[in-house]
mmCIF file of C-alpha atoms and ligand atoms in Angstrom:
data_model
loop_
_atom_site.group_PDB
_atom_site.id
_atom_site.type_symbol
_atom_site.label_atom_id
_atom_site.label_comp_id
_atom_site.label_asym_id
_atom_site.label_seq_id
_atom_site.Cartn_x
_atom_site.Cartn_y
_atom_site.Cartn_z
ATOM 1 C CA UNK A 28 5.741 -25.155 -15.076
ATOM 2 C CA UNK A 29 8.238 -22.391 -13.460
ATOM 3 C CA UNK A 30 8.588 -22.090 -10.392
ATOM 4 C CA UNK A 31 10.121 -18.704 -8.406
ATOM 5 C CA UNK A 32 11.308 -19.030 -4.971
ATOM 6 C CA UNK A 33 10.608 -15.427 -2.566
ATOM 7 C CA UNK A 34 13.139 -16.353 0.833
ATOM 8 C CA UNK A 35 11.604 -13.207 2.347
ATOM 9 C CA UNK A 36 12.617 -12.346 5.689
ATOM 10 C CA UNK A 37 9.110 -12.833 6.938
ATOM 11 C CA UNK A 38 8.574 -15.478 5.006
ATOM 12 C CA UNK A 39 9.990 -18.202 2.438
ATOM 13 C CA UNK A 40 7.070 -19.119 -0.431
ATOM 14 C CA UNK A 41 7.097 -20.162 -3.813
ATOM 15 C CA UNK A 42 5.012 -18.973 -6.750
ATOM 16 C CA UNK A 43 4.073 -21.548 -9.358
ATOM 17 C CA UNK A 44 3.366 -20.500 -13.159
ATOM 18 C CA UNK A 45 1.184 -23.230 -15.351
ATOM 19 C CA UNK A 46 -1.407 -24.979 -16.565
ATOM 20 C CA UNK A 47 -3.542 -27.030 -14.306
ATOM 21 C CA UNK A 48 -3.039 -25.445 -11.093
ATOM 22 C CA UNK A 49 -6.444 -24.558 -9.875
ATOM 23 C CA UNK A 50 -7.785 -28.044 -10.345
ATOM 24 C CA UNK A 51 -4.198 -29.669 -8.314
ATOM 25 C CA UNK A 52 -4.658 -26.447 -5.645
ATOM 26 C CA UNK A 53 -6.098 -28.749 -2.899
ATOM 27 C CA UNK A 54 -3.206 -31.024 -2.987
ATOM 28 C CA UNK A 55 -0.968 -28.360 -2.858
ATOM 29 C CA UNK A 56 -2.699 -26.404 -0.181
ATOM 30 C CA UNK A 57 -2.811 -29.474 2.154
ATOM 31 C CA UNK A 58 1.158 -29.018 1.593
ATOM 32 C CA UNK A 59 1.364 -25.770 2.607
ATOM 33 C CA UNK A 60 -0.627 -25.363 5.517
ATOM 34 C CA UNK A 61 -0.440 -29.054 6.760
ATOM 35 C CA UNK A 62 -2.508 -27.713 9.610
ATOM 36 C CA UNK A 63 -5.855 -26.706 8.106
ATOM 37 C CA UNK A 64 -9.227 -28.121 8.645
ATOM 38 C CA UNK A 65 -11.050 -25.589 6.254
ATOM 39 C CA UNK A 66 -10.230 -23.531 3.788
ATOM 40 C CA UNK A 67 -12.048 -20.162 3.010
ATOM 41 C CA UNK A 68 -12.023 -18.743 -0.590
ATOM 42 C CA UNK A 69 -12.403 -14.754 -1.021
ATOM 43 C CA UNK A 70 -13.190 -14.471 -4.660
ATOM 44 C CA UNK A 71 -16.103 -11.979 -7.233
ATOM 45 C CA UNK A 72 -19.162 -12.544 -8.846
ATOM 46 C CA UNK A 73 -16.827 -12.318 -12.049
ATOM 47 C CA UNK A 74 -14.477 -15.226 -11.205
ATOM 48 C CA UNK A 75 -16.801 -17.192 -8.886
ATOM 49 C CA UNK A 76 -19.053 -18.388 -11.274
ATOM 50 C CA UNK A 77 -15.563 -19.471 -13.754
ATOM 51 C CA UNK A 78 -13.270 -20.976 -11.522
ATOM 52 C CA UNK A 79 -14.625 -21.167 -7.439
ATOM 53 C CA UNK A 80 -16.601 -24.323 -8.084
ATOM 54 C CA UNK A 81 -13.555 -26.114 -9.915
ATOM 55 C CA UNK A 82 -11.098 -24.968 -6.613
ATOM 56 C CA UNK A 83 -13.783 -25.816 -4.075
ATOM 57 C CA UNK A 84 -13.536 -29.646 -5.794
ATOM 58 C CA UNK A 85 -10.170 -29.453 -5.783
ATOM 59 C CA UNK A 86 -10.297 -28.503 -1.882
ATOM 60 C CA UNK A 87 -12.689 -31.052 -0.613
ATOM 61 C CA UNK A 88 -11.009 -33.749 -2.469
ATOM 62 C CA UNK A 89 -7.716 -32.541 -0.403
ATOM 63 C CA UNK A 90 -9.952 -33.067 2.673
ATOM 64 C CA UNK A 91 -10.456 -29.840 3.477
ATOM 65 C CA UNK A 92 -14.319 -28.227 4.057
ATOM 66 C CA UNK A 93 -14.250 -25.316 1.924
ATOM 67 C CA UNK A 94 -16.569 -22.023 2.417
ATOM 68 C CA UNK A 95 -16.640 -19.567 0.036
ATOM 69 C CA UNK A 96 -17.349 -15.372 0.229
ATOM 70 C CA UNK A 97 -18.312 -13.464 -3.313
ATOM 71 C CA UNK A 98 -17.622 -9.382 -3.245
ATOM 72 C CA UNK A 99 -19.229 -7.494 -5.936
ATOM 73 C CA UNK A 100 -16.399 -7.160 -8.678
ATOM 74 C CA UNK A 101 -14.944 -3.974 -9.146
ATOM 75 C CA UNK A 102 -12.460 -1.579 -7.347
ATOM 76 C CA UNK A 103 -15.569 -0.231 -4.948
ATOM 77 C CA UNK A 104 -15.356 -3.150 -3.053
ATOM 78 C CA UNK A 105 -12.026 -3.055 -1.516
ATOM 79 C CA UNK A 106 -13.275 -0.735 1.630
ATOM 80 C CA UNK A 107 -13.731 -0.699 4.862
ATOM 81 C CA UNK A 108 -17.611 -2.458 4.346
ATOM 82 C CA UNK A 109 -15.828 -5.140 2.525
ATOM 83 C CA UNK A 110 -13.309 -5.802 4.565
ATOM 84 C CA UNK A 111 -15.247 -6.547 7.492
ATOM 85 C CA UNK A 112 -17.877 -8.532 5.535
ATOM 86 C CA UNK A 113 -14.255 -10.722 4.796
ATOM 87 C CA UNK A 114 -13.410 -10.921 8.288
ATOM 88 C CA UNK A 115 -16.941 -11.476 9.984
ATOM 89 C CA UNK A 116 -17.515 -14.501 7.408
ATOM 90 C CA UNK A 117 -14.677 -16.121 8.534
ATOM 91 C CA UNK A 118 -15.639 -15.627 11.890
ATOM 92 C CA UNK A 119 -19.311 -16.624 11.558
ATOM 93 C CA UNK A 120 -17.424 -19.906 9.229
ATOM 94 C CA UNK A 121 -15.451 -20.907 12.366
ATOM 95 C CA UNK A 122 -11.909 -20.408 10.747
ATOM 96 C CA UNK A 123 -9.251 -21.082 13.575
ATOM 97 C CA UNK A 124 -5.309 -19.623 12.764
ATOM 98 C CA UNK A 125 -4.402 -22.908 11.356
ATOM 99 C CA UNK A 126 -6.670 -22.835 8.514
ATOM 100 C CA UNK A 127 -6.115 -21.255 5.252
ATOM 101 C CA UNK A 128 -7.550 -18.418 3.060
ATOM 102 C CA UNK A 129 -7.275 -18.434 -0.677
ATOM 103 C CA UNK A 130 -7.257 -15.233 -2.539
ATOM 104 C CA UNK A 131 -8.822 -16.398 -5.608
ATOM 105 C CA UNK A 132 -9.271 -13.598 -8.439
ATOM 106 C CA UNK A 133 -7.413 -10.355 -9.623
ATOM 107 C CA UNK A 134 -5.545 -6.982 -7.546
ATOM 108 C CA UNK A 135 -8.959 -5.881 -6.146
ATOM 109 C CA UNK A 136 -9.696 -9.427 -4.676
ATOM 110 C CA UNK A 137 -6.023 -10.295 -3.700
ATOM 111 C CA UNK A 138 -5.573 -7.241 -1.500
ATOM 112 C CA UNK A 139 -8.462 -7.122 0.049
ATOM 113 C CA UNK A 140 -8.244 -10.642 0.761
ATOM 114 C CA UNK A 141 -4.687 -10.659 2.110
ATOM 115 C CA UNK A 142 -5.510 -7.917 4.301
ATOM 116 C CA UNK A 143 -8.064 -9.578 6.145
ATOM 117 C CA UNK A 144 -6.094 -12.928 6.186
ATOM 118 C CA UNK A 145 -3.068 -10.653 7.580
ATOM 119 C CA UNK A 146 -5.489 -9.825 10.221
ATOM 120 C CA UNK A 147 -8.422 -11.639 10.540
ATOM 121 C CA UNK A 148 -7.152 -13.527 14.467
ATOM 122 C CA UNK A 149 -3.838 -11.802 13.670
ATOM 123 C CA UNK A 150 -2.540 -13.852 10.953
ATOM 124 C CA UNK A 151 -4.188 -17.196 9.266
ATOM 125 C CA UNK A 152 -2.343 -18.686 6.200
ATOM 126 C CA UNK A 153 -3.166 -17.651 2.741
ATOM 127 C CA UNK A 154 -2.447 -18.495 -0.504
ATOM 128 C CA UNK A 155 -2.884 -16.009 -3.479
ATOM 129 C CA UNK A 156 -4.561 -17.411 -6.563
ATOM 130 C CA UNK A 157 -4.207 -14.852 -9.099
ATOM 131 C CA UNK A 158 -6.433 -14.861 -12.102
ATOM 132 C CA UNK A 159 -5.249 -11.831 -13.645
ATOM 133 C CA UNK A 160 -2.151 -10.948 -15.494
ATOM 134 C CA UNK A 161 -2.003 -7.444 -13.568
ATOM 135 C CA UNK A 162 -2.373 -9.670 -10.640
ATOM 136 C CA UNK A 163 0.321 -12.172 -11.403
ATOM 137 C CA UNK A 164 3.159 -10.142 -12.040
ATOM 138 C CA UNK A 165 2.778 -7.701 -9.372
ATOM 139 C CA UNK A 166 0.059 -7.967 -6.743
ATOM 140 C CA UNK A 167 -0.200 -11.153 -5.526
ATOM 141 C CA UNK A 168 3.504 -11.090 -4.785
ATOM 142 C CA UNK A 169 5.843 -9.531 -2.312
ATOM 143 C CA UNK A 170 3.301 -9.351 0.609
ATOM 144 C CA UNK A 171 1.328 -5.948 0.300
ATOM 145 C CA UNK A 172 -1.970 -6.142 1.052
ATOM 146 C CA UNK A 173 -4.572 -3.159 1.712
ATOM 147 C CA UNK A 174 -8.091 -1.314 1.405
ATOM 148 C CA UNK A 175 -8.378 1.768 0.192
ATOM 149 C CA UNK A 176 -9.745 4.771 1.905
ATOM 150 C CA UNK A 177 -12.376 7.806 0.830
ATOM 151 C CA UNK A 178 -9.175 9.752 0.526
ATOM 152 C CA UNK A 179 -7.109 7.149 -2.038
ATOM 153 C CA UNK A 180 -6.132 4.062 -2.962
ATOM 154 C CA UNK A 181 -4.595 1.559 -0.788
ATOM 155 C CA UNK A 182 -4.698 3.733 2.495
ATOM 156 C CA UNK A 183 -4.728 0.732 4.734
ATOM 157 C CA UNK A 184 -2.911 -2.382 4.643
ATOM 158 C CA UNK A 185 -0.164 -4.502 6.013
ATOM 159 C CA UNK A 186 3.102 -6.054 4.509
ATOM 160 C CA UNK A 187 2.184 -10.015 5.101
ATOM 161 C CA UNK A 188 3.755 -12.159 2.951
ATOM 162 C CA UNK A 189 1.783 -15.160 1.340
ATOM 163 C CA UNK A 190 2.200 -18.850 1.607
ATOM 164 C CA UNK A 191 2.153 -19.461 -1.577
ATOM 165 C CA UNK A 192 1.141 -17.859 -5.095
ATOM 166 C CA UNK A 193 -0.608 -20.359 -7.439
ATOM 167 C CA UNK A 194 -0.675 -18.423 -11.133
ATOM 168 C CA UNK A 195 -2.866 -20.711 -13.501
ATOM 169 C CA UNK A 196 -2.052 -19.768 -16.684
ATOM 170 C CA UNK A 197 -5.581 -20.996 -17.914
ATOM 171 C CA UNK A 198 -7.372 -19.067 -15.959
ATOM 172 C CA UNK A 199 -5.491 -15.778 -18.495
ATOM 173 C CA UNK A 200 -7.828 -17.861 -21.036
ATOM 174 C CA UNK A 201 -11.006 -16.044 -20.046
ATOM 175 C CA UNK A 202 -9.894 -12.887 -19.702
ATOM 176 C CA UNK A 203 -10.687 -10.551 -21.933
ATOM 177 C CA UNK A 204 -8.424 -8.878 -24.083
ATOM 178 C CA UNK A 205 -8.776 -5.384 -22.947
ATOM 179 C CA UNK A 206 -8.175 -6.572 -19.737
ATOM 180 C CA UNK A 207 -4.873 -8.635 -20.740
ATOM 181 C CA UNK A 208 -3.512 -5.443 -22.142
ATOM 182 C CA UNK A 209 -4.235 -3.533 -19.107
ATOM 183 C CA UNK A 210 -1.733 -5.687 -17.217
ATOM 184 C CA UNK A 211 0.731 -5.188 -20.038
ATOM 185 C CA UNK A 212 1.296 -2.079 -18.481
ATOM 186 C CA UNK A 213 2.722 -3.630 -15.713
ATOM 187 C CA UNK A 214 5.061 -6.145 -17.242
ATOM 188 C CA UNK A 215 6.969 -3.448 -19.401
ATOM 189 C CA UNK A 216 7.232 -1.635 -16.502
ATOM 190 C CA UNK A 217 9.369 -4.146 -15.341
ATOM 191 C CA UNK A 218 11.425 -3.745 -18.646
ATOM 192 C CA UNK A 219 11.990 -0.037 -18.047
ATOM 193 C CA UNK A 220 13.006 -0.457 -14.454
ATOM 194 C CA UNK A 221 15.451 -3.669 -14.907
ATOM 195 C CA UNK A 222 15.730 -5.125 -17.863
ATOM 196 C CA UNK A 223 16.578 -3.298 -21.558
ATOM 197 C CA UNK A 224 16.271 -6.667 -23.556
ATOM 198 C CA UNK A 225 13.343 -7.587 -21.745
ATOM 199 C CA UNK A 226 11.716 -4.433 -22.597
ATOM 200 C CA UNK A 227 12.847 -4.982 -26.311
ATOM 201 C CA UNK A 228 11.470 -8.866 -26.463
ATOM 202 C CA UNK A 229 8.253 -7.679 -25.041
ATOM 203 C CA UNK A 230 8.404 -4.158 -27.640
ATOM 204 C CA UNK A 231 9.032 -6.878 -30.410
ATOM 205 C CA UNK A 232 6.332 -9.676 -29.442
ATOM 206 C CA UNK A 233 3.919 -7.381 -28.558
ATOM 207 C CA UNK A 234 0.698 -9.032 -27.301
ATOM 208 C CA UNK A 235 2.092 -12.311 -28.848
ATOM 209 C CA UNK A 236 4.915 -13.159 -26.058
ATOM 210 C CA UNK A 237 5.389 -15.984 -24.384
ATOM 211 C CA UNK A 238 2.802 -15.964 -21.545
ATOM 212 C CA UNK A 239 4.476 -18.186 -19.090
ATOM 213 C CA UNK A 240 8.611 -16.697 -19.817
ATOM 214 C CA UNK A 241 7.494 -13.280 -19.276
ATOM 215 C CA UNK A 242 5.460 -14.114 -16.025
ATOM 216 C CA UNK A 243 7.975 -15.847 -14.554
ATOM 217 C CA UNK A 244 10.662 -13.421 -15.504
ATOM 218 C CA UNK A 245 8.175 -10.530 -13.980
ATOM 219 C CA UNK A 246 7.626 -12.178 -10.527
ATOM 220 C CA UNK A 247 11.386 -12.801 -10.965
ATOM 221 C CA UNK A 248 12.569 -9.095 -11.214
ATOM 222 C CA UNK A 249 9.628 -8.461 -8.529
ATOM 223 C CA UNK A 250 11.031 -10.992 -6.054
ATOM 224 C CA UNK A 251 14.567 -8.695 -6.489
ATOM 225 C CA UNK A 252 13.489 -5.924 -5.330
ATOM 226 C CA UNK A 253 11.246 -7.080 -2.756
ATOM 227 C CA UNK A 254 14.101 -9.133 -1.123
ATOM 228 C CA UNK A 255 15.924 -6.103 -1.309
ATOM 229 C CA UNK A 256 13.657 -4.176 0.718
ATOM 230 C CA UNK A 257 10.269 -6.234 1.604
ATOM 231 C CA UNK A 258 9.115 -3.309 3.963
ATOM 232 C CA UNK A 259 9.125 -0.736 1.143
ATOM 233 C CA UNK A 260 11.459 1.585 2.496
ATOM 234 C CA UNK A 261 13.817 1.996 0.130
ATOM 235 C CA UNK A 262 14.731 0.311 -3.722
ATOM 236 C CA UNK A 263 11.094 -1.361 -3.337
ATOM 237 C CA UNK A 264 9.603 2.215 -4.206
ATOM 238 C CA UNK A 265 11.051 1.715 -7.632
ATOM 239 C CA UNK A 266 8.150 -0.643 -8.416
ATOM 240 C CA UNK A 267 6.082 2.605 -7.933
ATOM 241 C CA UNK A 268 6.912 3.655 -11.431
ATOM 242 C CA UNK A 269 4.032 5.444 -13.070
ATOM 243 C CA UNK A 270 2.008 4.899 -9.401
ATOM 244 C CA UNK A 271 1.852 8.139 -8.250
ATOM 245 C CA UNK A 272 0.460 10.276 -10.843
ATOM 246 C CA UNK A 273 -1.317 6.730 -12.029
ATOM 247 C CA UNK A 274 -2.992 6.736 -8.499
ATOM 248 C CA UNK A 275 -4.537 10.283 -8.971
ATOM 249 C CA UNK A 276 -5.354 9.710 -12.745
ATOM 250 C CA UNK A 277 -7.298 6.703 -11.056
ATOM 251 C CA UNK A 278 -9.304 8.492 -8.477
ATOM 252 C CA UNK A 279 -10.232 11.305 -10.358
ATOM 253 C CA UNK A 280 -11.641 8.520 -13.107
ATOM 254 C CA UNK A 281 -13.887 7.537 -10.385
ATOM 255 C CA UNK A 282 -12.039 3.993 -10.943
ATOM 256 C CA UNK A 283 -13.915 4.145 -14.327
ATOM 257 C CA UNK A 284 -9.394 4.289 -15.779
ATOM 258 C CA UNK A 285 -8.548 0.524 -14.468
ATOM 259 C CA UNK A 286 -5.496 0.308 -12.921
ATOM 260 C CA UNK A 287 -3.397 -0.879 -15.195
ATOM 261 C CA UNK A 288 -4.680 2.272 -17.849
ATOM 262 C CA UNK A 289 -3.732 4.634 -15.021
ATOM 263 C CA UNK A 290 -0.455 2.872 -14.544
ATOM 264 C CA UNK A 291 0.084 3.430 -18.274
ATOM 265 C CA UNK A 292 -1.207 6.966 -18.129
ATOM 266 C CA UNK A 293 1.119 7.225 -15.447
ATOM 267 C CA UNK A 294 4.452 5.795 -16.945
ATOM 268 C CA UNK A 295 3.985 7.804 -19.829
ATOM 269 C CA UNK A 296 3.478 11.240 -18.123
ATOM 270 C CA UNK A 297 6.684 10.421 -16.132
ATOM 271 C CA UNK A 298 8.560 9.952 -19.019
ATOM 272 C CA UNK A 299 7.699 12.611 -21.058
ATOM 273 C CA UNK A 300 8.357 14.581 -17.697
ATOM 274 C CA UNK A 301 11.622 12.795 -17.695
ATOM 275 C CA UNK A 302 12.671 13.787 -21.006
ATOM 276 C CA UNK A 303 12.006 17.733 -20.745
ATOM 277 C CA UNK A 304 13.777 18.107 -17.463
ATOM 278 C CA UNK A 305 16.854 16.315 -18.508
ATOM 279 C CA UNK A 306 16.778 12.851 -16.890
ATOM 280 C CA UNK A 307 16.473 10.694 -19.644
ATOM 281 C CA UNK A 308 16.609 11.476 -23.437
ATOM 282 C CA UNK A 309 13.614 12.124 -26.015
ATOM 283 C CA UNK A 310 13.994 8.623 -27.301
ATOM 284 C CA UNK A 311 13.921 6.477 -24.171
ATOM 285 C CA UNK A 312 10.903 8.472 -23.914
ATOM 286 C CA UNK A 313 9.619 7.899 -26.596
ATOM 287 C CA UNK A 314 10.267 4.401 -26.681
ATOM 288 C CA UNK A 315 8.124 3.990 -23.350
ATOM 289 C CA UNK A 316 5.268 5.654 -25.337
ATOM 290 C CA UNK A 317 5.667 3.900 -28.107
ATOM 291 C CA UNK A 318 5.266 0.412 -26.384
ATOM 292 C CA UNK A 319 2.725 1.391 -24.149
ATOM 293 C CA UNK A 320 0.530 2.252 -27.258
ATOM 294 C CA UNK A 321 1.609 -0.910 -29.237
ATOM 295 C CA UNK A 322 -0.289 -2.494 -26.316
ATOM 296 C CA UNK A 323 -3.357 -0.795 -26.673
ATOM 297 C CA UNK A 324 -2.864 1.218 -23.557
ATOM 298 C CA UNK A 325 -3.486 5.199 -23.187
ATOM 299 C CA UNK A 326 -0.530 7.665 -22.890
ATOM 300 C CA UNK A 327 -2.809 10.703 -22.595
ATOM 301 C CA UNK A 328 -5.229 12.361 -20.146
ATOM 302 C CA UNK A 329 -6.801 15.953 -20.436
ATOM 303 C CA UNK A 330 -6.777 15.760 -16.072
ATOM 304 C CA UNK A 331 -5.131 19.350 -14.757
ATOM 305 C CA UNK A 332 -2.085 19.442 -12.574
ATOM 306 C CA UNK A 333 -4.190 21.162 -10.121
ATOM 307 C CA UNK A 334 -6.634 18.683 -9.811
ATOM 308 C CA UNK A 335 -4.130 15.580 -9.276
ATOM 309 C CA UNK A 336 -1.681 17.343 -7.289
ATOM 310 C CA UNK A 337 -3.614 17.068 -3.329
ATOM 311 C CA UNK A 338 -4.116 13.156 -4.140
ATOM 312 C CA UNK A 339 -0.524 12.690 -5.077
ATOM 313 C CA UNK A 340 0.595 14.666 -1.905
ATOM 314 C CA UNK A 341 -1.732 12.087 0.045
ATOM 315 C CA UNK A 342 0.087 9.377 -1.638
ATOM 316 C CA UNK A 343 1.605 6.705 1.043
ATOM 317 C CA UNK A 344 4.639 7.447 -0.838
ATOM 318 C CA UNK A 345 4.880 10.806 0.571
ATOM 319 C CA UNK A 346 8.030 10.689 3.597
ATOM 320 C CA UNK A 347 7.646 14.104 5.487
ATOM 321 C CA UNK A 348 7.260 17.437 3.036
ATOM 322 C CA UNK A 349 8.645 15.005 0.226
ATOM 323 C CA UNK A 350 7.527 12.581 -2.248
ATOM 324 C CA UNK A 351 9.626 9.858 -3.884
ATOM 325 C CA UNK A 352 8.703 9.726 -7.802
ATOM 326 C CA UNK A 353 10.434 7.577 -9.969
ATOM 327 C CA UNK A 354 11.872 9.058 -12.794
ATOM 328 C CA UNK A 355 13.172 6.575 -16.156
ATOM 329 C CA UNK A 356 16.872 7.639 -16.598
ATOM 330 C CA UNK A 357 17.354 4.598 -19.401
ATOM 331 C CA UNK A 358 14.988 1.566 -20.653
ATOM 332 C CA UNK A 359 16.662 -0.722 -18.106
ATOM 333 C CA UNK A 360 17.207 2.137 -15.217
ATOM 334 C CA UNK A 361 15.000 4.482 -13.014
ATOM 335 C CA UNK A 362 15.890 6.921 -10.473
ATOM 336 C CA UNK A 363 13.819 7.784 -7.082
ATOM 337 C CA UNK A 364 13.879 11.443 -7.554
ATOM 338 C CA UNK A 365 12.576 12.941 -3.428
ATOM 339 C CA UNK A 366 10.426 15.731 -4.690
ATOM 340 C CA UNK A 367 8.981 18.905 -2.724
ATOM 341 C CA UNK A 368 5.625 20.302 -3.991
ATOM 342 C CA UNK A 369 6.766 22.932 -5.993
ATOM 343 C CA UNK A 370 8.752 20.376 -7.906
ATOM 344 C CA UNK A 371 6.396 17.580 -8.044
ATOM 345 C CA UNK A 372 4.225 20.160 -9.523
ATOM 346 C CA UNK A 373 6.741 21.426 -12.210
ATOM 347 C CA UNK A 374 7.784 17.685 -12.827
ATOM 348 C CA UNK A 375 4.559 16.437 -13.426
ATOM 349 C CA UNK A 376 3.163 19.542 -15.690
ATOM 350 C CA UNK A 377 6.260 19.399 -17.986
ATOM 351 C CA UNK A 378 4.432 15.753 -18.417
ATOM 352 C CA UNK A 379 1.036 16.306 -19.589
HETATM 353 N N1 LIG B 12 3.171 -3.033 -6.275
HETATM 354 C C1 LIG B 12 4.391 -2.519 -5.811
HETATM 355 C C2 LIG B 12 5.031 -3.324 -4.733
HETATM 356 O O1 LIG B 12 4.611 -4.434 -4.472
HETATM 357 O O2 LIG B 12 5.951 -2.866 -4.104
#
């Protein structure tokens, strides 16, 4: 097992990467919040019926009476409706701030889960269970949680840190492939931001990499950055890579792109962008493209400038009249590039 330490400035919390985690979480929750009479897990009908029954064991063996709420799967969920079904159940369950709220599933389910626990009597503990690659290596860490709004994704939210971050390797076990690969797109896009031999390992490997080395070293390069600026106002935005145009790609999909395709639609429109305006050369470009499709992951979209443009200006990322897009100068380097709309606009069509 690995283990990464986050000393925040909110908060100090370690995330464990391994085997056996879910069925040793009650043990390890007791640790954590010391406190807690009951614990409430926020998981969907896709990862309820493989893994809630084996954590609510673990839980009540701990000593702990555990409830449990189910949200249809799928991006649609993480609104406003959802969010105060979350926070209502734990009401109606009789959660008091000392108890504890475990996140138990992938992004959709860890947000929207955090959020309320960030909120729900103005802060209860929680502890993110991740059972998602995508939601290992970048959501359930650092301390962002949100809903999303009719106008985009992630509208609403607050930086809370977790209390802990329990990745159970097994749990990758079940997912299916398509789904693995989406989250690919968010591990090399640690490579292109930090780390040029990373990038190459993962380039070489492919799908075959060491599951457990390249987690840890992901949540590793993520805890960087967020100790660097946990509040997002600065170096932090570099994790944006491939977000903002991603974002749009998403919500014009109708959330039909996942994530982690939009992410990867995303990357590789910002390179090619990248390339043709001078910031990096034609090969690091190319090399981004070239390892997003030898994961399986799309590079292309036939979505017009026009049509993306009004949700990436409503992107939280936007600071006045500008937005911050981050633009690959190396494999290993990025730049945050402040961009007006007439730019933005240039950028992004010299991409698709
Ligand atoms: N997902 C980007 C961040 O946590 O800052």
């Amino acid at each position: 097992m690995k283990e990464v330490e986050v000393k925040a400035s909110t908060k100090s919390y370690t995330v464990y990467i391994g085997g056996g985690l879910l069925a040793r979480a009650g043990e390890r929750i007791r640790a954590i919040a010391p406190k807690a009479e009951k614990a409430a897990i926020i998981t969907d009908d896709n990862v309820d019926v493989l893994y809630a029954e084996s954590l609510m064991a673990s839980l009540e063996k701990a000593g702990l009476t555990a409830v449990k709420f189910v949200l249809p799967h799928g991006e649609e969920s993480k609104n406003g409706l959802g969010y105060l079904a979350i926070v209502s159940f734990l009401a109606e369950s009789g959660l008091s701030r000392s108890d504890a709220l475990v996140a138990l599933g992938g992004g959709m389910v860890g947000d929207i889960a955090a959020f309320s626990a960030a909120t729900y009597l103005r802060g209860i503990n929680y502890i993110q269970m991740p059972t998602s690659l995508l939601a290992m290596v970048d959501s359930s860490v650092g301390g962002k949680t949100a809903i999303d709004l009719p106008a985009g994704k992630n509208l609403a939210g607050v930086f809370c840190q977790p209390d802990a971050v329990l990745c159970d390797m097994s749990t990758l076990e079940s997912l299916p492939e398509n789904v693995f690969r989406q989250g690919c797109a968010e591990v090399l896009k640690y490579g292109i931001l930090d780390d040029a031999k990373f990038f190459d390992y993962l380039s070489e490997k492919g799908l075959g990499f060491d599951r457990e080395y390249v987690i840890a070293r992901c949540i590793e390069i993520k805890r960087n950055y967020v100790l660097a600026d946990e509040f997002d106002t600065g170096i932090r935005r570099k994790l944006n890579l491939g977000h903002t145009f991603g974002h749009a790609v998403e919500k014009l999909s109708g959330y039909t792109l996942s994530h982690g395709e939009s992410v990867a639609i995303g990357t590789a429109v910002a390179a090619r962008a990248a390339a043709k305006m001078g910031y990096c050369s034609e090969m690091c470009a190319g090399k981004i493209e070239t390892a997003l499709k030898a994961f399986g992951l799309p590079t292309e979209t036939n979505i017009k400038i026009d049509e993306a443009m009004p949700i990436m200006l409503s992107d939280k990322k936007r600071a006045g009249s500008l937005v911050n897009i981050i633009v690959p100068e190396t494999i290993g380097s990025c730049a945050i590039v402040p961009m007006g709309v007439e730019q933005m606009k240039e950028f992004f069509s010299k991409g698709l």
